[in-house]
Coordinates of C-alpha atoms and ligand atoms in Angstrom, one line a residue:
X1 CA 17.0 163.0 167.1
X2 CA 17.2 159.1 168.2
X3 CA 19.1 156.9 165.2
X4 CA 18.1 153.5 166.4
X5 CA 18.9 153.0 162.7
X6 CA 22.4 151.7 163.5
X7 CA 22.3 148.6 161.1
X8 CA 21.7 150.5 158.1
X9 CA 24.8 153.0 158.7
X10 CA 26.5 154.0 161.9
X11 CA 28.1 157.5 162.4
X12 CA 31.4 157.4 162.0
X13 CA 33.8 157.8 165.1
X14 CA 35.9 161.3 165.3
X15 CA 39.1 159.6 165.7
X16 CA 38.1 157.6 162.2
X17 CA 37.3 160.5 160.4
X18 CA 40.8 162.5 162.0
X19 CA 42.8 159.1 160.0
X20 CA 41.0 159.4 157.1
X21 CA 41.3 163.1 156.6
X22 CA 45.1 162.9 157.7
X23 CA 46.1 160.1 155.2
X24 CA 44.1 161.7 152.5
X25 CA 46.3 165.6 153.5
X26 CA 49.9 163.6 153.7
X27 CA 50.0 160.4 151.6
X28 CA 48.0 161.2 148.6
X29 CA 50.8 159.2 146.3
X30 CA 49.4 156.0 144.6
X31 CA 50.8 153.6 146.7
X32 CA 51.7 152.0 143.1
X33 CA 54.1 154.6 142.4
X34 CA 57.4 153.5 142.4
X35 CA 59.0 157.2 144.4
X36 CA 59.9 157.3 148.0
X37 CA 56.7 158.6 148.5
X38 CA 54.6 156.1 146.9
X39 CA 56.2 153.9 148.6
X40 CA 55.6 155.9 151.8
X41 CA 51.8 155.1 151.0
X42 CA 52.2 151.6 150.5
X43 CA 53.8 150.8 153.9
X44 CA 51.0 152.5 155.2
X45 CA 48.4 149.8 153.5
X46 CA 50.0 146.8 154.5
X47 CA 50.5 148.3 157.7
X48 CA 46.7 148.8 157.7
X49 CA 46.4 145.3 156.9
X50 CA 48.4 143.6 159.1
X51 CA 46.5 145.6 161.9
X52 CA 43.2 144.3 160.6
X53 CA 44.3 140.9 160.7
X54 CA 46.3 141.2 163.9
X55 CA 42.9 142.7 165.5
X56 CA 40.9 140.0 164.6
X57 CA 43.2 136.8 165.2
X58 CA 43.8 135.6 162.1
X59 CA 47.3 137.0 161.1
X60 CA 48.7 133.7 161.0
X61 CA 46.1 131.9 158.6
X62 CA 44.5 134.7 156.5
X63 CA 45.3 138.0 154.1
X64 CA 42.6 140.3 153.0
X65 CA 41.7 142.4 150.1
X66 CA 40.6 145.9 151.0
X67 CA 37.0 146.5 149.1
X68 CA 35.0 149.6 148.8
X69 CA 32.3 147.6 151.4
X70 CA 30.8 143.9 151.8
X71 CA 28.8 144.5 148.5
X72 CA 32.1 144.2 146.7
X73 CA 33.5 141.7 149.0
X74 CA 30.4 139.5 148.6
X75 CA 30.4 139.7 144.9
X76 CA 34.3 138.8 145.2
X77 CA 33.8 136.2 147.4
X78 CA 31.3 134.1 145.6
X79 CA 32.0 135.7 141.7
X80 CA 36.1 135.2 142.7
X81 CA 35.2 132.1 143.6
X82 CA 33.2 130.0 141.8
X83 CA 34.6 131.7 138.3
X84 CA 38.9 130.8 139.7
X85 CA 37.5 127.1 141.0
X86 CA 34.6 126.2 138.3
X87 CA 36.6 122.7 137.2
X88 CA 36.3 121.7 140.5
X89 CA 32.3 121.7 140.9
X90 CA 29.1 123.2 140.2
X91 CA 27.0 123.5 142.9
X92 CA 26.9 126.5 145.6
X93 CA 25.0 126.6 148.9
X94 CA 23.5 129.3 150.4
X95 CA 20.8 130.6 152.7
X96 CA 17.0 132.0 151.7
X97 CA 18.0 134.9 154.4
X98 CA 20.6 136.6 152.5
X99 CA 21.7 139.8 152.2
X100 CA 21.2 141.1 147.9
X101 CA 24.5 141.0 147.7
X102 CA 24.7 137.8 147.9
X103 CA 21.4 136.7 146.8
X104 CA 21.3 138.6 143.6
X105 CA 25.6 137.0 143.0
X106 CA 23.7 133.7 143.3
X107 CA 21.2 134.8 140.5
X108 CA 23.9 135.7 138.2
X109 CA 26.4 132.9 138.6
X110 CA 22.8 130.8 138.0
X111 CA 22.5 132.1 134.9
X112 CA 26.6 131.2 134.2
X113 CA 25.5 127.3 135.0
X114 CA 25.8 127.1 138.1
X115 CA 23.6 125.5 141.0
X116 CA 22.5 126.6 143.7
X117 CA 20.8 125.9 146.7
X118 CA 19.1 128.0 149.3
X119 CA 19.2 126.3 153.0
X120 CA 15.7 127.6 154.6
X121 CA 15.6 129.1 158.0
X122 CA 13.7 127.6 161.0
X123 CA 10.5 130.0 162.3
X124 CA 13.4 131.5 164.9
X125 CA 15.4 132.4 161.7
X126 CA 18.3 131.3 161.8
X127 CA 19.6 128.2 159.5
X128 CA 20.0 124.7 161.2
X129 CA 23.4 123.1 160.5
X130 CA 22.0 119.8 159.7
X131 CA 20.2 121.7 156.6
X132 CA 24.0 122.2 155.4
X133 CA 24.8 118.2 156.0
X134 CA 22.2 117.0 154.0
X135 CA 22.6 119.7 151.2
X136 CA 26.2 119.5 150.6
X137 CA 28.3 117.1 148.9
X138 CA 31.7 116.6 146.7
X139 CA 30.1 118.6 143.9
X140 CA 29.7 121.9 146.2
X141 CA 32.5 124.5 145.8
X142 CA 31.8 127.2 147.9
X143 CA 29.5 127.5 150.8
X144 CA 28.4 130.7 151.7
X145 CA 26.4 131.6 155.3
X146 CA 25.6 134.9 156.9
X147 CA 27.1 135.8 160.5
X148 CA 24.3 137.6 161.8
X149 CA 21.4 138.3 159.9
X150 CA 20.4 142.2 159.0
X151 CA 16.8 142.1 159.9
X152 CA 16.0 140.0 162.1
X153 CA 19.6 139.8 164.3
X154 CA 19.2 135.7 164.3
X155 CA 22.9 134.6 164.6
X156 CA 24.1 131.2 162.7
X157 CA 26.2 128.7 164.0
X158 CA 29.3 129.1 161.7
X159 CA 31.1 126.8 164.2
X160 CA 29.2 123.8 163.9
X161 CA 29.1 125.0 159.8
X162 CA 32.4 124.8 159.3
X163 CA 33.0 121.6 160.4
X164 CA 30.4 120.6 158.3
X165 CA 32.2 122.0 155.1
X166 CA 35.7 120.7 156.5
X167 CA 35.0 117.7 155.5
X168 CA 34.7 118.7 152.2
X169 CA 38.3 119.5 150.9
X170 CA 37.5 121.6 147.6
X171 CA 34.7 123.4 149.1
X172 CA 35.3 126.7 150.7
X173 CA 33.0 128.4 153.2
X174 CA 32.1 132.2 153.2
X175 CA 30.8 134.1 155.8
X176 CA 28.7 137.7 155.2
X177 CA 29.7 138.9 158.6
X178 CA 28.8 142.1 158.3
X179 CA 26.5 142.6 160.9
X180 CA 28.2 140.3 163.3
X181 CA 31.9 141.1 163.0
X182 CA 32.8 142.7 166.2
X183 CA 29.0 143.0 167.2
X184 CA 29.4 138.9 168.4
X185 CA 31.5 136.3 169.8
X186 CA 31.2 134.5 167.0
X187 CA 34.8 133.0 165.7
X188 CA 35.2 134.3 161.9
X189 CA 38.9 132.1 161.8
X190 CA 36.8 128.7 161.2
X191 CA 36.0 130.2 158.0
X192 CA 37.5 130.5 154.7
X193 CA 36.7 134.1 153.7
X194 CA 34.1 136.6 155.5
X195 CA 33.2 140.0 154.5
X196 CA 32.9 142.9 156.6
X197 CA 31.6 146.7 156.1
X198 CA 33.5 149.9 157.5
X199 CA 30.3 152.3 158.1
X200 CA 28.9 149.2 160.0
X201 CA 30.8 149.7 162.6
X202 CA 32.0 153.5 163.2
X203 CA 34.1 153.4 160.3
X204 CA 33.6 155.6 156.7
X205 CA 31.3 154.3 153.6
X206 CA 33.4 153.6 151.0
X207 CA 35.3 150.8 152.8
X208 CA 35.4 147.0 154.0
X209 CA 37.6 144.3 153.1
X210 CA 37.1 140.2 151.9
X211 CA 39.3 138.2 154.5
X212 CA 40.7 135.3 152.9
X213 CA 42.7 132.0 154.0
X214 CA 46.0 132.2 152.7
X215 CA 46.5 130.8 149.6
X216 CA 43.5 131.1 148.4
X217 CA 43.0 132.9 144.7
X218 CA 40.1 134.6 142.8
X219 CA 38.7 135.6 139.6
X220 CA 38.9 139.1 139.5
X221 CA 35.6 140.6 139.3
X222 CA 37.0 144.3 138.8
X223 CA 39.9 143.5 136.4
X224 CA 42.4 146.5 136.2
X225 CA 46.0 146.6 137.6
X226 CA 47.7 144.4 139.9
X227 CA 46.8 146.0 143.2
X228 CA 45.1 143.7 145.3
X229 CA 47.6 140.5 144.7
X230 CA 45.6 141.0 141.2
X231 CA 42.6 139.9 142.3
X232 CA 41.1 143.6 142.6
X233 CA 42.3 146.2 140.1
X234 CA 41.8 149.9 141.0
X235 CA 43.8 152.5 142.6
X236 CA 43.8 151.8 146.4
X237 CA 41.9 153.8 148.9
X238 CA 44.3 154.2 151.3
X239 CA 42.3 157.0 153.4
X240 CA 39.4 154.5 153.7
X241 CA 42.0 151.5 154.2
X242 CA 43.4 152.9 156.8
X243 CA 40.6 153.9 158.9
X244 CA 38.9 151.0 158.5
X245 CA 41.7 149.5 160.2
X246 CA 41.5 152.7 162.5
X247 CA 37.5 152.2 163.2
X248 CA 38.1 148.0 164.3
X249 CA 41.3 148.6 166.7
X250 CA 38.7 151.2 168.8
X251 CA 35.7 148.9 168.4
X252 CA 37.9 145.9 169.6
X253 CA 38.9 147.7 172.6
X254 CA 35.2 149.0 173.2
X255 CA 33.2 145.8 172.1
X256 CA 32.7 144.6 175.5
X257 CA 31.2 147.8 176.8
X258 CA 29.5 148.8 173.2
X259 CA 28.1 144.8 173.5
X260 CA 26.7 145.3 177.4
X261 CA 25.4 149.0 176.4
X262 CA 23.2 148.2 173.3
X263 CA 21.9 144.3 175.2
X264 CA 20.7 146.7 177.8
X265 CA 18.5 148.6 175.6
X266 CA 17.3 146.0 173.1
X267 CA 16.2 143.6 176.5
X268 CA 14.6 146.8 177.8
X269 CA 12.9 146.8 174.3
X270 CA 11.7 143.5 173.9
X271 CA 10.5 142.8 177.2
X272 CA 8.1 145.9 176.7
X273 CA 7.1 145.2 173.5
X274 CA 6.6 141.4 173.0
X275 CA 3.9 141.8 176.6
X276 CA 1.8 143.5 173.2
X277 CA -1.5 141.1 171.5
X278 CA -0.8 143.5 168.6
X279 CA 3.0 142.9 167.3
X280 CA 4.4 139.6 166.8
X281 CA 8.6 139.4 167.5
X282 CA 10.7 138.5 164.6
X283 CA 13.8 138.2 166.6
X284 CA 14.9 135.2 168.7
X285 CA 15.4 136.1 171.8
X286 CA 19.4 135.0 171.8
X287 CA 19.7 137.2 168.8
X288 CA 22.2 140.0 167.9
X289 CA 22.1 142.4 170.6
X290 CA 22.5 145.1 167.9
X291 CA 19.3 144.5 166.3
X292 CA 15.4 143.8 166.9
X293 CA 12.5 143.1 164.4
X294 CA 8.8 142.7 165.2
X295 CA 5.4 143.0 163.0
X296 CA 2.6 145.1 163.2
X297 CA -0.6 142.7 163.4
X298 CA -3.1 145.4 162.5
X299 CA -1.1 148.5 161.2
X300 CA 1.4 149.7 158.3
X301 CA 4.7 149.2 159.4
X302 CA 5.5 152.3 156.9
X303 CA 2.9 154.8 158.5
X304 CA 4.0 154.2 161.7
X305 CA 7.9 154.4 160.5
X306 CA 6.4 158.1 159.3
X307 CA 5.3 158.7 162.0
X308 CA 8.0 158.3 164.5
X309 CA 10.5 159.9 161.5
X310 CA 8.3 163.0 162.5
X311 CA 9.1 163.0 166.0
X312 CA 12.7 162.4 164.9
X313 CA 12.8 158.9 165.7
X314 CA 14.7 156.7 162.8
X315 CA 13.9 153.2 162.1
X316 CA 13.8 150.9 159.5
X317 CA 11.4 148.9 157.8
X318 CA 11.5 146.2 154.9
X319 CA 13.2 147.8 152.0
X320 CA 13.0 145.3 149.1
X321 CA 9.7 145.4 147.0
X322 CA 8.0 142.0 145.6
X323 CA 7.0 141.5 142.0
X324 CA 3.9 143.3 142.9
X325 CA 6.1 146.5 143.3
X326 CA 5.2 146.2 147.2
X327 CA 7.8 145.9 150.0
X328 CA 7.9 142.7 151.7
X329 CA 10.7 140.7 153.8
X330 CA 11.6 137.7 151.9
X331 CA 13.4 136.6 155.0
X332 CA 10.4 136.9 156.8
X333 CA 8.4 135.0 154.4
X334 CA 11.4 132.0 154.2
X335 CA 10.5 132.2 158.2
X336 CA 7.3 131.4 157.5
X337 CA 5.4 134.3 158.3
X338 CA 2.7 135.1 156.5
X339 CA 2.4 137.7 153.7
X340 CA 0.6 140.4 155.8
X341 CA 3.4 140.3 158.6
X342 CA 6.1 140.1 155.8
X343 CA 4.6 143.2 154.7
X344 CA 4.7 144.8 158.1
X345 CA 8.1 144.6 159.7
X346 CA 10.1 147.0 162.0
X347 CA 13.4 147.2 163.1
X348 CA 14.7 149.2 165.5
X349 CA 18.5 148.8 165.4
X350 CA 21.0 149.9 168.0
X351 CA 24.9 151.7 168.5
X352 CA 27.4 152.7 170.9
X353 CA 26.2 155.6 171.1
X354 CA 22.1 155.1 171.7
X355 CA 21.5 155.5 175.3
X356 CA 18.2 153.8 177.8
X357 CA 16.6 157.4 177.9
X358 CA 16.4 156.9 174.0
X359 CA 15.4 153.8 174.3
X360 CA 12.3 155.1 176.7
X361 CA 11.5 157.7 174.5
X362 CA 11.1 155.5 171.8
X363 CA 8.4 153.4 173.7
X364 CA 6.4 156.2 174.7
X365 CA 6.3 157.3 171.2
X366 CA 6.0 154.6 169.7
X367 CA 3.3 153.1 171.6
X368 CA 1.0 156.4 171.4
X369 CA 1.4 156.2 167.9
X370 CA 0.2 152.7 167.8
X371 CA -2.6 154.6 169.3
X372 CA -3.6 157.5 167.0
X373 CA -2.9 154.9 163.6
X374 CA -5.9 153.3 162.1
X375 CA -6.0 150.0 161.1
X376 CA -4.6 148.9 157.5
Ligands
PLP401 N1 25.6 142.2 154.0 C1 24.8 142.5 155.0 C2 24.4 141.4 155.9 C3 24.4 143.8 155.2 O1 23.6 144.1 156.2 C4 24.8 144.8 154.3 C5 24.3 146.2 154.4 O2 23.3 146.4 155.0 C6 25.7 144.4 153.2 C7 26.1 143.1 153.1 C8 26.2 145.4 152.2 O3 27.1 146.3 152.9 P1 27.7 147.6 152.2 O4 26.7 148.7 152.4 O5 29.0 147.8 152.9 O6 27.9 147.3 150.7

């Protein structure tokens, strides 16, 4: 088998799934018990915590509530949000290149009377900053960008962002970093709150976390008990908790190799491929190294998905269907390109463990495929 499938799920590490199933054997007390050995459980969460926050810089300046992924955190983040700080504005600002779960948030906090406004991306896609200066202004509460995006790899400048929304004092800026925590050098402390995904990055499904500045409070979105601060009812899931922490002290100490590994096999990748008349490359160049999307100018991306899935090859194509019923990328289309290559996208995504001989194989399959498939 090759997974080059790695932005969709990773496998989980061996050392992550020896915490989990260790924590889950000897501290199964509800770390909201009030015995020695609840409490035993709940030393063990904020130890987690602190370890998260420790590993990625921001001790000092930010908490975090652990999730069950960044489809919870991102419904936190901009639900939490806008519904604790509603008196102080209306209007939220977001990108046409989002992830559903934070697209489909915006939808619903629409229909609560809200605004919103979706920054477009340029043809490379990735959002310009000076989209965000003209857009925002002292009625926008919450501004909410993705890292790295999950098709296409494009990376945003959340730097040059969040100076932007700085000088905004009631506004808060959010990042999606789920497919660039770790995988980038991008600097998540700039912003106010930023998901992130365990089983994006060798950890278990089941578990992420919303980082947030300190001080900082939130409509709950699940209401229940006072775990969380109160801002996320529910018993804990203090296996998952703690090897997410787990799963981002080993990535931390591997991203440099992990990083140099997969750029290796995604350059290999796009050199090849982008020398073809009949695919046109959806990723910039200076992209994620984790991640590359191209479209097939003649052929059905989902045949020739088939057809490498026979040979045991895994990649991904567009998942979300139009009105028509039909999968297209919507973040293709805000890229401008047209219906047909919207329609027609591949992405071949990558992981520590993927090696160059994979990465050959691939080719070779791939382009005698490309071959034996008629025309659409
Ligand atoms: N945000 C982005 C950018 C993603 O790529 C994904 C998953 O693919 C999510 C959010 C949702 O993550 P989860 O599966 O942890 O809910």
């Amino acid at each position: 088998m090759i997974y080059f499938d790695n932005a969709a799920s990773t496998p989980s590490l061996k050392e992550v799934e020896e915490t989990y199933i260790k924590v889950n054997e000897e501290f199964f007390a509800n770390s909201d018990s009030r015995h020695e050995f609840g409490r035993q459980s709940a030393s063990l969460l904020e130890k987690a915590r602190e370890s998260i926050l420790r590993d990625l810089g921001v001790e000092k300046t930010h908490s975090l509530i652990f999730t069950s992924g960044a489809t919870e955190s991102n419904n936190l983040a901009l639900k939490g949000v806008a519904l604790r700080y509603r008196k102080r504005g209306k209007k939220i600002i977001s990108t046409a290149i989002e992830h559903p779960s934070v697209s489909h948030v915006l939808d619903e906090l629409r229909e609560l009377g809200f605004t919103t406004v979706l920054l477009k991306p340029t043809s490379n896609g990735n959002v310009d900053p000076s989209e965000l200066e003209k857009a925002i202004d002292s009625d926008t509460i919450l501004v909410s960008v993705m890292g790295a995006n999950n098709e296409t790899g494009a990376i945003n400048d959340i730097a040059s962002m969040a100076k932007i929304v700085k000088r905004y004092p009631k506004c808060f800026f959010h990042v999606d970093a789920t497919q660039s925590i770790m995988k980038s050098e991008q600097d998540l402390s700039v912003s106010d709150l930023f998901s992130l995904s365990a089983h994006k990055l060798g950890g278990m499904k089941g578990s992420g976390a919303l980082v947030y500045r300190k001080g900082m409070s939130f409509f709950p979105v699940n209401a229940g008990g006072e775990q969380e601060r109160g801002f996320r009812g529910g018993t804990s899931n203090l296996p998952g908790d703690v090897s997410l922490a787990k799963a981002i002290s080993i990535d931390k100490s591997q991203q440099e190799e992990i990083v140099k590994n997969v750029s290796l096999l995604r350059g290999y990748l796009y050199s090849e491929l982008v020398k073809r008349d009949d695919i046109v490359m959806n990723s910039p160049l200076d992209g994620s190294p984790f991640i590359l999307n191209f479209s097939l100018k003649k052929k059905k991306a989902s045949v020739v998905l088939e057809a490498l899935s026979e040979r045991g090859i895994y990649v991904s194509s567009v998942s979300a269907c139009s009105s028509a019923g039909e999968p297209i990328s919507s973040v293709l289309l805000a890229m401008g390109r047209s219906v047909d290559l919207a329609k027609n996208s591949m992405r071949v995504s990558f992981g520590r463990q993927n090696t160059m001989g994979e990465a050959k194989e691939f080719l070779s399959a791939f382009e005698s495929i490309m071959q034996e498939v008629i025309d659409r």
